[in-house]
PDB file of C-alpha atoms in Angstrom:
ATOM      1  CA  UNK A  29      77.044  76.907 105.343  1.00 36.00           C
ATOM      2  CA  UNK A  30      76.356  79.303 102.515  1.00 40.00           C
ATOM      3  CA  UNK A  31      79.240  80.231 100.293  1.00 41.00           C
ATOM      4  CA  UNK A  32      79.415  82.894  97.663  1.00 46.00           C
ATOM      5  CA  UNK A  33      80.681  81.691  94.310  1.00 46.00           C
ATOM      6  CA  UNK A  34      82.891  84.677  93.775  1.00 48.00           C
ATOM      7  CA  UNK A  35      84.695  84.675  97.064  1.00 45.00           C
ATOM      8  CA  UNK A  36      85.745  82.717 100.057  1.00 39.00           C
ATOM      9  CA  UNK A  37      87.094  85.448 102.305  1.00 42.00           C
ATOM     10  CA  UNK A  38      85.340  87.581 104.861  1.00 43.00           C
ATOM     11  CA  UNK A  39      84.924  91.306 105.113  1.00 46.00           C
ATOM     12  CA  UNK A  40      85.923  91.377 108.754  1.00 46.00           C
ATOM     13  CA  UNK A  41      82.438  92.487 109.730  1.00 48.00           C
ATOM     14  CA  UNK A  42      80.567  90.788 112.542  1.00 46.00           C
ATOM     15  CA  UNK A  43      78.061  88.185 111.430  1.00 43.00           C
ATOM     16  CA  UNK A  44      75.120  86.352 112.920  1.00 43.00           C
ATOM     17  CA  UNK A  45      76.053  83.703 115.448  1.00 39.00           C
ATOM     18  CA  UNK A  46      73.968  81.070 113.655  1.00 35.00           C
ATOM     19  CA  UNK A  47      75.105  81.870 110.129  1.00 40.00           C
ATOM     20  CA  UNK A  48      78.582  81.546 108.762  1.00 41.00           C
ATOM     21  CA  UNK A  49      78.572  83.418 105.489  1.00 46.00           C
ATOM     22  CA  UNK A  50      81.648  83.809 103.364  1.00 50.00           C
ATOM     23  CA  UNK A  51      81.568  86.736 101.014  1.00 65.00           C
ATOM     24  CA  UNK A  52      83.836  89.061  99.163  1.00 81.00           C
ATOM     25  CA  UNK A  53      83.504  92.780  99.033  1.00 91.00           C
ATOM     26  CA  UNK A  54      83.061  95.301  96.285  1.00 92.00           C
ATOM     27  CA  UNK A  55      86.721  95.224  95.251  1.00 93.00           C
ATOM     28  CA  UNK A  56      86.576  91.484  94.692  1.00 92.00           C
ATOM     29  CA  UNK A  57      83.453  91.828  92.579  1.00 93.00           C
ATOM     30  CA  UNK A  58      85.162  94.497  90.470  1.00 93.00           C
ATOM     31  CA  UNK A  59      88.182  92.217  89.996  1.00 93.00           C
ATOM     32  CA  UNK A  60      85.863  89.397  88.948  1.00 93.00           C
ATOM     33  CA  UNK A  61      84.099  91.606  86.410  1.00 93.00           C
ATOM     34  CA  UNK A  62      87.443  92.707  84.992  1.00 94.00           C
ATOM     35  CA  UNK A  63      88.615  89.091  84.840  1.00 93.00           C
ATOM     36  CA  UNK A  64      85.524  88.168  82.794  1.00 92.00           C
ATOM     37  CA  UNK A  65      85.933  91.144  80.468  1.00 91.00           C
ATOM     38  CA  UNK A  66      84.951  89.229  77.300  1.00 92.00           C
ATOM     39  CA  UNK A  67      81.546  88.146  78.629  1.00 91.00           C
ATOM     40  CA  UNK A  68      80.831  89.339  82.176  1.00 91.00           C
ATOM     41  CA  UNK A  69      77.090  88.586  82.008  1.00 92.00           C
ATOM     42  CA  UNK A  70      77.330  85.113  83.586  1.00 93.00           C
ATOM     43  CA  UNK A  71      79.568  86.411  86.362  1.00 94.00           C
ATOM     44  CA  UNK A  72      77.313  89.386  87.029  1.00 94.00           C
ATOM     45  CA  UNK A  73      74.214  87.170  87.060  1.00 94.00           C
ATOM     46  CA  UNK A  74      75.840  84.987  89.714  1.00 93.00           C
ATOM     47  CA  UNK A  75      76.977  88.079  91.628  1.00 94.00           C
ATOM     48  CA  UNK A  76      73.406  89.433  91.627  1.00 95.00           C
ATOM     49  CA  UNK A  77      72.122  86.088  92.925  1.00 94.00           C
ATOM     50  CA  UNK A  78      74.720  86.262  95.723  1.00 94.00           C
ATOM     51  CA  UNK A  79      73.755  89.870  96.476  1.00 95.00           C
ATOM     52  CA  UNK A  80      70.096  88.864  96.764  1.00 95.00           C
ATOM     53  CA  UNK A  81      71.103  86.234  99.314  1.00 95.00           C
ATOM     54  CA  UNK A  82      73.177  88.804 101.210  1.00 95.00           C
ATOM     55  CA  UNK A  83      70.236  91.225 101.313  1.00 95.00           C
ATOM     56  CA  UNK A  84      68.119  88.551 103.028  1.00 95.00           C
ATOM     57  CA  UNK A  85      70.668  88.304 105.854  1.00 93.00           C
ATOM     58  CA  UNK A  86      70.091  90.193 109.102  1.00 93.00           C
ATOM     59  CA  UNK A  87      73.698  91.322 109.566  1.00 94.00           C
ATOM     60  CA  UNK A  88      73.808  95.080 108.789  1.00 94.00           C
ATOM     61  CA  UNK A  89      77.442  94.886 107.647  1.00 95.00           C
ATOM     62  CA  UNK A  90      76.669  92.271 105.010  1.00 95.00           C
ATOM     63  CA  UNK A  91      73.542  94.135 103.908  1.00 96.00           C
ATOM     64  CA  UNK A  92      75.463  97.427 103.566  1.00 96.00           C
ATOM     65  CA  UNK A  93      78.195  95.720 101.524  1.00 96.00           C
ATOM     66  CA  UNK A  94      75.537  94.205  99.255  1.00 96.00           C
ATOM     67  CA  UNK A  95      74.066  97.679  98.680  1.00 97.00           C
ATOM     68  CA  UNK A  96      77.562  98.969  97.825  1.00 96.00           C
ATOM     69  CA  UNK A  97      77.834  96.255  95.173  1.00 96.00           C
ATOM     70  CA  UNK A  98      74.401  97.153  93.820  1.00 96.00           C
ATOM     71  CA  UNK A  99      75.440 100.797  93.586  1.00 96.00           C
ATOM     72  CA  UNK A 100      78.429  99.784  91.482  1.00 96.00           C
ATOM     73  CA  UNK A 101      76.253  97.621  89.229  1.00 96.00           C
ATOM     74  CA  UNK A 102      73.887 100.586  88.825  1.00 96.00           C
ATOM     75  CA  UNK A 103      76.851 102.661  87.644  1.00 95.00           C
ATOM     76  CA  UNK A 104      77.602  99.960  85.061  1.00 94.00           C
ATOM     77  CA  UNK A 105      74.054 100.309  83.714  1.00 94.00           C
ATOM     78  CA  UNK A 106      72.276  97.399  85.387  1.00 95.00           C
ATOM     79  CA  UNK A 107      68.773  97.911  86.774  1.00 93.00           C
ATOM     80  CA  UNK A 108      68.817  97.408  90.535  1.00 94.00           C
ATOM     81  CA  UNK A 109      65.519  99.099  91.347  1.00 93.00           C
ATOM     82  CA  UNK A 110      64.259  95.756  92.685  1.00 95.00           C
ATOM     83  CA  UNK A 111      66.400  96.381  95.795  1.00 95.00           C
ATOM     84  CA  UNK A 112      64.771  99.681  96.767  1.00 95.00           C
ATOM     85  CA  UNK A 113      63.409  98.432 100.080  1.00 95.00           C
ATOM     86  CA  UNK A 114      66.801  96.985 101.031  1.00 96.00           C
ATOM     87  CA  UNK A 115      68.365 100.366 100.318  1.00 96.00           C
ATOM     88  CA  UNK A 116      65.880 102.006 102.695  1.00 96.00           C
ATOM     89  CA  UNK A 117      66.750  99.371 105.302  1.00 96.00           C
ATOM     90  CA  UNK A 118      70.428 100.281 105.036  1.00 96.00           C
ATOM     91  CA  UNK A 119      69.556 103.985 105.236  1.00 96.00           C
ATOM     92  CA  UNK A 120      67.770 103.326 108.541  1.00 95.00           C
ATOM     93  CA  UNK A 121      70.704 101.555 110.227  1.00 95.00           C
ATOM     94  CA  UNK A 122      72.257 103.038 113.369  1.00 93.00           C
ATOM     95  CA  UNK A 123      75.806 103.380 112.023  1.00 95.00           C
ATOM     96  CA  UNK A 124      76.451 106.504 109.971  1.00 95.00           C
ATOM     97  CA  UNK A 125      78.710 104.538 107.619  1.00 95.00           C
ATOM     98  CA  UNK A 126      75.775 102.348 106.676  1.00 96.00           C
ATOM     99  CA  UNK A 127      73.468 105.339 106.340  1.00 95.00           C
ATOM    100  CA  UNK A 128      75.960 106.957 103.953  1.00 96.00           C
ATOM    101  CA  UNK A 129      76.016 103.834 101.765  1.00 96.00           C
ATOM    102  CA  UNK A 130      72.216 103.814 101.704  1.00 96.00           C
ATOM    103  CA  UNK A 131      71.983 107.533 100.920  1.00 96.00           C
ATOM    104  CA  UNK A 132      74.373 107.183  97.991  1.00 96.00           C
ATOM    105  CA  UNK A 133      72.489 104.180  96.642  1.00 96.00           C
ATOM    106  CA  UNK A 134      69.158 105.988  96.988  1.00 95.00           C
ATOM    107  CA  UNK A 135      70.576 108.977  95.160  1.00 95.00           C
ATOM    108  CA  UNK A 136      71.617 106.789  92.241  1.00 95.00           C
ATOM    109  CA  UNK A 137      68.773 104.273  92.119  1.00 94.00           C
ATOM    110  CA  UNK A 138      65.616 106.098  93.191  1.00 94.00           C
ATOM    111  CA  UNK A 139      63.540 108.203  90.800  1.00 91.00           C
ATOM    112  CA  UNK A 140      60.084 109.756  90.903  1.00 89.00           C
ATOM    113  CA  UNK A 141      58.401 106.394  90.215  1.00 89.00           C
ATOM    114  CA  UNK A 142      60.180 104.451  92.970  1.00 90.00           C
ATOM    115  CA  UNK A 143      57.600 102.924  95.270  1.00 92.00           C
ATOM    116  CA  UNK A 144      59.527 103.543  98.522  1.00 93.00           C
ATOM    117  CA  UNK A 145      59.790 107.323  98.142  1.00 90.00           C
ATOM    118  CA  UNK A 146      57.233 107.862 100.921  1.00 90.00           C
ATOM    119  CA  UNK A 147      59.259 105.633 103.260  1.00 92.00           C
ATOM    120  CA  UNK A 148      62.380 107.597 102.399  1.00 92.00           C
ATOM    121  CA  UNK A 149      60.667 110.923 103.026  1.00 90.00           C
ATOM    122  CA  UNK A 150      59.421 109.753 106.418  1.00 91.00           C
ATOM    123  CA  UNK A 151      62.875 108.427 107.258  1.00 92.00           C
ATOM    124  CA  UNK A 152      64.387 111.844 106.507  1.00 91.00           C
ATOM    125  CA  UNK A 153      61.775 113.556 108.668  1.00 92.00           C
ATOM    126  CA  UNK A 154      62.631 111.207 111.518  1.00 90.00           C
ATOM    127  CA  UNK A 155      66.428 111.537 111.094  1.00 86.00           C
ATOM    128  CA  UNK A 156      66.715 115.281 110.560  1.00 84.00           C
TER     129      UNK A 156
END
């Protein structure tokens, strides 16, 4: 059983049958950052490690929530360009809610030097 260090609840999203993964959502991460207002770097480092583990999961709900957290960290000034391929994966999900999360993250994270721009362009051609 994997357990996130900053949460022990679930998001209510379906998960893999073989993996029981306890995680907290974006709101819980924000509360944790506010709780560690004096020095949030240790908390954020642990949160990023948890997000990396969530991005390796196959459950699209968990992956989309991880991208939401990365988008928030990007707004705080952290570099999350290492997750570009995961953002494209979320953009290519079937559910529009997941696509929307991926599109917003791509809008904030991607720039002209991002190495998955060609994948994104082809995805747009396929979708629209």
